């Protein structure tokens, strides 16, 4: 269970980073450093989400497995399965 919680926290952290960069880029759309950071964070979040979906269950509809519709597999993140 600790691995699940650790991964969820990491997804939350990178999602916060992406949201923060999005707000910054709204007012600084030509900042190449911010654009690079956004691209890296976006790729990292995509990878974290895919790995979490593979090992546990999808967190968004974009991560649903094509082999079977696994949207409802496993506990939902807000069910607080022994987590924080």
Short mmCIF file of N, CA, C and O in Angstrom, two decimals, residues 4-71:
data_model
loop_
_atom_site.label_atom_id
_atom_site.label_comp_id
_atom_site.label_asym_id
_atom_site.label_seq_id
_atom_site.Cartn_x
_atom_site.Cartn_y
_atom_site.Cartn_z
N UNK A 4 1.62 2.50 -3.51
CA UNK A 4 0.47 3.15 -4.14
C UNK A 4 0.38 4.60 -3.65
O UNK A 4 0.21 5.53 -4.45
N UNK A 5 0.50 4.81 -2.36
CA UNK A 5 0.40 6.15 -1.79
C UNK A 5 1.55 7.03 -2.26
O UNK A 5 1.35 8.19 -2.63
N UNK A 6 2.75 6.47 -2.28
CA UNK A 6 3.92 7.22 -2.75
C UNK A 6 3.73 7.65 -4.19
O UNK A 6 4.02 8.79 -4.56
N UNK A 7 3.24 6.75 -5.01
CA UNK A 7 3.03 7.08 -6.42
C UNK A 7 1.94 8.13 -6.60
O UNK A 7 2.07 9.04 -7.42
N UNK A 8 0.85 8.02 -5.83
CA UNK A 8 -0.20 9.02 -5.92
C UNK A 8 0.31 10.41 -5.52
O UNK A 8 -0.03 11.41 -6.16
N UNK A 9 1.12 10.45 -4.49
CA UNK A 9 1.69 11.74 -4.07
C UNK A 9 2.59 12.32 -5.15
O UNK A 9 2.58 13.52 -5.40
N UNK A 10 3.37 11.47 -5.80
CA UNK A 10 4.25 11.94 -6.88
C UNK A 10 3.43 12.48 -8.06
O UNK A 10 3.77 13.50 -8.64
N UNK A 11 2.32 11.80 -8.37
CA UNK A 11 1.44 12.27 -9.43
C UNK A 11 0.83 13.62 -9.05
O UNK A 11 0.73 14.53 -9.88
N UNK A 12 0.45 13.77 -7.79
CA UNK A 12 -0.09 15.05 -7.33
C UNK A 12 0.96 16.16 -7.44
O UNK A 12 0.64 17.28 -7.84
N UNK A 13 2.18 15.84 -7.07
CA UNK A 13 3.26 16.84 -7.13
C UNK A 13 3.51 17.30 -8.57
O UNK A 13 3.61 18.50 -8.82
N UNK A 14 3.63 16.35 -9.48
CA UNK A 14 3.92 16.73 -10.86
C UNK A 14 2.71 17.44 -11.49
O UNK A 14 2.87 18.33 -12.32
N UNK A 15 1.51 17.06 -11.07
CA UNK A 15 0.30 17.73 -11.56
C UNK A 15 0.27 19.18 -11.09
O UNK A 15 -0.09 20.09 -11.85
N UNK A 16 0.66 19.41 -9.84
CA UNK A 16 0.74 20.78 -9.32
C UNK A 16 1.76 21.58 -10.12
O UNK A 16 1.51 22.73 -10.49
N UNK A 17 2.91 20.97 -10.40
CA UNK A 17 3.94 21.64 -11.19
C UNK A 17 3.40 22.03 -12.55
O UNK A 17 3.62 23.15 -13.02
N UNK A 18 2.69 21.11 -13.19
CA UNK A 18 2.11 21.40 -14.51
C UNK A 18 1.10 22.54 -14.44
O UNK A 18 1.09 23.43 -15.30
N UNK A 19 0.25 22.52 -13.43
CA UNK A 19 -0.74 23.59 -13.27
C UNK A 19 -0.05 24.94 -13.05
O UNK A 19 -0.46 25.96 -13.61
N UNK A 20 0.99 24.94 -12.23
CA UNK A 20 1.73 26.17 -11.96
C UNK A 20 2.39 26.70 -13.23
O UNK A 20 2.34 27.90 -13.52
N UNK A 21 3.01 25.80 -13.98
CA UNK A 21 3.64 26.21 -15.23
C UNK A 21 2.61 26.72 -16.24
O UNK A 21 2.88 27.66 -16.99
N UNK A 22 1.44 26.11 -16.25
CA UNK A 22 0.38 26.56 -17.15
C UNK A 22 -0.02 28.00 -16.83
O UNK A 22 -0.16 28.83 -17.74
N UNK A 23 -0.18 28.29 -15.55
CA UNK A 23 -0.52 29.66 -15.15
C UNK A 23 0.57 30.65 -15.55
O UNK A 23 0.30 31.75 -16.05
N UNK A 24 1.82 30.26 -15.34
CA UNK A 24 2.93 31.13 -15.71
C UNK A 24 2.97 31.35 -17.22
O UNK A 24 3.14 32.47 -17.70
N UNK A 25 2.79 30.27 -17.98
CA UNK A 25 2.85 30.39 -19.43
C UNK A 25 1.68 31.17 -20.01
O UNK A 25 1.78 31.70 -21.12
N UNK A 26 0.58 31.27 -19.27
CA UNK A 26 -0.53 32.12 -19.72
C UNK A 26 -0.09 33.57 -19.86
O UNK A 26 -0.58 34.30 -20.71
N UNK A 27 0.84 33.99 -19.02
CA UNK A 27 1.30 35.38 -19.06
C UNK A 27 2.70 35.54 -19.66
O UNK A 27 3.14 36.66 -19.90
N UNK A 28 3.41 34.42 -19.87
CA UNK A 28 4.76 34.45 -20.44
C UNK A 28 4.89 33.36 -21.52
O UNK A 28 5.69 32.44 -21.39
N UNK A 29 4.09 33.44 -22.58
CA UNK A 29 4.01 32.35 -23.55
C UNK A 29 5.28 32.11 -24.36
O UNK A 29 5.41 31.05 -24.97
N UNK A 30 6.20 33.03 -24.34
CA UNK A 30 7.42 32.86 -25.14
C UNK A 30 8.64 32.49 -24.30
O UNK A 30 9.76 32.44 -24.82
N UNK A 31 8.45 32.21 -23.04
CA UNK A 31 9.55 31.85 -22.15
C UNK A 31 9.99 30.41 -22.47
O UNK A 31 9.32 29.45 -22.10
N UNK A 32 11.11 30.29 -23.17
CA UNK A 32 11.55 28.97 -23.63
C UNK A 32 11.93 28.03 -22.48
O UNK A 32 11.70 26.83 -22.58
N UNK A 33 12.48 28.58 -21.41
CA UNK A 33 12.81 27.73 -20.26
C UNK A 33 11.54 27.14 -19.64
O UNK A 33 11.50 25.96 -19.27
N UNK A 34 10.53 27.97 -19.51
CA UNK A 34 9.25 27.50 -18.96
C UNK A 34 8.59 26.50 -19.89
O UNK A 34 8.01 25.51 -19.45
N UNK A 35 8.68 26.74 -21.19
CA UNK A 35 8.12 25.79 -22.16
C UNK A 35 8.82 24.43 -22.08
O UNK A 35 8.19 23.38 -22.14
N UNK A 36 10.14 24.46 -21.93
CA UNK A 36 10.90 23.21 -21.77
C UNK A 36 10.51 22.49 -20.48
O UNK A 36 10.31 21.27 -20.48
N UNK A 37 10.39 23.25 -19.39
CA UNK A 37 10.00 22.66 -18.11
C UNK A 37 8.60 22.07 -18.20
O UNK A 37 8.34 20.98 -17.67
N UNK A 38 7.69 22.76 -18.89
CA UNK A 38 6.34 22.27 -19.07
C UNK A 38 6.34 20.95 -19.85
O UNK A 38 5.69 19.98 -19.47
N UNK A 39 7.11 20.91 -20.92
CA UNK A 39 7.19 19.70 -21.75
C UNK A 39 7.74 18.52 -20.95
O UNK A 39 7.22 17.40 -21.04
N UNK A 40 8.78 18.77 -20.16
CA UNK A 40 9.37 17.70 -19.33
C UNK A 40 8.38 17.23 -18.26
O UNK A 40 8.24 16.02 -18.04
N UNK A 41 7.71 18.16 -17.62
CA UNK A 41 6.75 17.80 -16.57
C UNK A 41 5.56 17.04 -17.17
O UNK A 41 5.07 16.08 -16.58
N UNK A 42 5.14 17.46 -18.35
CA UNK A 42 4.02 16.79 -19.01
C UNK A 42 4.38 15.34 -19.35
O UNK A 42 3.59 14.42 -19.12
N UNK A 43 5.58 15.14 -19.88
CA UNK A 43 6.03 13.78 -20.21
C UNK A 43 6.17 12.94 -18.95
O UNK A 43 5.78 11.75 -18.94
N UNK A 44 6.69 13.54 -17.88
CA UNK A 44 6.85 12.81 -16.63
C UNK A 44 5.49 12.41 -16.05
O UNK A 44 5.30 11.28 -15.59
N UNK A 45 4.53 13.32 -16.09
CA UNK A 45 3.18 13.01 -15.58
C UNK A 45 2.54 11.90 -16.40
O UNK A 45 1.93 10.98 -15.87
N UNK A 46 2.67 11.99 -17.71
CA UNK A 46 2.12 10.97 -18.59
C UNK A 46 2.68 9.58 -18.25
O UNK A 46 1.96 8.60 -18.16
N UNK A 47 3.99 9.53 -18.02
CA UNK A 47 4.65 8.27 -17.68
C UNK A 47 4.19 7.76 -16.31
O UNK A 47 3.88 6.57 -16.14
N UNK A 48 4.14 8.66 -15.32
CA UNK A 48 3.68 8.27 -13.98
C UNK A 48 2.25 7.74 -14.01
O UNK A 48 1.93 6.74 -13.37
N UNK A 49 1.38 8.41 -14.77
CA UNK A 49 -0.02 7.99 -14.87
C UNK A 49 -0.13 6.63 -15.54
O UNK A 49 -0.90 5.77 -15.09
N UNK A 50 0.64 6.41 -16.61
CA UNK A 50 0.60 5.13 -17.32
C UNK A 50 1.11 4.00 -16.44
O UNK A 50 0.52 2.91 -16.40
N UNK A 51 2.19 4.24 -15.72
CA UNK A 51 2.74 3.22 -14.82
C UNK A 51 1.78 2.90 -13.69
O UNK A 51 1.61 1.74 -13.31
N UNK A 52 1.14 3.91 -13.15
CA UNK A 52 0.17 3.69 -12.07
C UNK A 52 -1.01 2.88 -12.60
O UNK A 52 -1.45 1.93 -11.95
N UNK A 53 -1.50 3.23 -13.77
CA UNK A 53 -2.63 2.49 -14.36
C UNK A 53 -2.25 1.04 -14.63
O UNK A 53 -3.07 0.13 -14.41
N UNK A 54 -1.04 0.81 -15.08
CA UNK A 54 -0.58 -0.55 -15.36
C UNK A 54 -0.51 -1.38 -14.08
O UNK A 54 -0.94 -2.53 -14.05
N UNK A 55 0.00 -0.79 -13.01
CA UNK A 55 0.23 -1.54 -11.76
C UNK A 55 -0.97 -1.56 -10.81
O UNK A 55 -1.07 -2.47 -9.99
N UNK A 56 -1.85 -0.58 -10.91
CA UNK A 56 -2.99 -0.51 -10.00
C UNK A 56 -4.29 -0.39 -10.79
O UNK A 56 -4.90 -1.38 -11.14
N UNK A 57 -4.71 0.84 -11.06
CA UNK A 57 -5.91 1.10 -11.84
C UNK A 57 -5.77 2.50 -12.44
O UNK A 57 -4.99 3.30 -11.96
N UNK A 58 -6.52 2.77 -13.49
CA UNK A 58 -6.41 4.10 -14.12
C UNK A 58 -6.99 5.19 -13.23
O UNK A 58 -7.97 4.97 -12.51
N UNK A 59 -6.36 6.35 -13.27
CA UNK A 59 -6.85 7.50 -12.52
C UNK A 59 -7.72 8.42 -13.39
O UNK A 59 -8.53 9.18 -12.87
N UNK A 60 -7.52 8.35 -14.69
CA UNK A 60 -8.33 9.13 -15.63
C UNK A 60 -8.77 8.21 -16.76
O UNK A 60 -8.20 7.13 -16.97
N UNK A 61 -9.74 8.63 -17.49
CA UNK A 61 -10.25 7.84 -18.60
C UNK A 61 -9.19 7.65 -19.69
O UNK A 61 -9.22 6.66 -20.42
N UNK A 62 -8.22 8.54 -19.75
CA UNK A 62 -7.14 8.43 -20.74
C UNK A 62 -6.23 7.24 -20.47
O UNK A 62 -5.49 6.82 -21.36
N UNK A 63 -6.25 6.72 -19.27
CA UNK A 63 -5.36 5.61 -18.89
C UNK A 63 -6.05 4.25 -18.90
O UNK A 63 -5.46 3.26 -18.47
N UNK A 64 -7.27 4.20 -19.37
CA UNK A 64 -8.00 2.93 -19.38
C UNK A 64 -7.34 1.97 -20.35
O UNK A 64 -6.99 2.32 -21.47
N UNK A 65 -7.16 0.74 -19.90
CA UNK A 65 -6.53 -0.31 -20.69
C UNK A 65 -7.41 -0.68 -21.88
O UNK A 65 -8.63 -0.70 -21.78
N UNK A 66 -6.79 -1.02 -22.99
CA UNK A 66 -7.53 -1.40 -24.18
C UNK A 66 -7.94 -2.87 -24.18
O UNK A 66 -8.73 -3.30 -25.00
N UNK A 67 -7.38 -3.68 -23.28
CA UNK A 67 -7.69 -5.11 -23.25
C UNK A 67 -9.05 -5.39 -22.62
O UNK A 67 -9.75 -6.30 -23.01
N UNK A 68 -9.38 -4.64 -21.60
CA UNK A 68 -10.71 -4.68 -21.03
C UNK A 68 -10.98 -3.34 -20.37
O UNK A 68 -10.06 -2.60 -20.04
N UNK A 69 -12.23 -3.03 -20.20
CA UNK A 69 -12.58 -1.73 -19.64
C UNK A 69 -12.37 -1.77 -18.14
O UNK A 69 -13.22 -2.20 -17.38
N UNK A 70 -11.19 -1.35 -17.69
CA UNK A 70 -10.80 -1.51 -16.30
C UNK A 70 -10.96 -0.26 -15.46
O UNK A 70 -10.31 -0.09 -14.45
N UNK A 71 -11.86 0.60 -15.84
CA UNK A 71 -12.05 1.86 -15.12
C UNK A 71 -12.41 1.63 -13.66
O UNK A 71 -12.01 2.36 -12.78
#
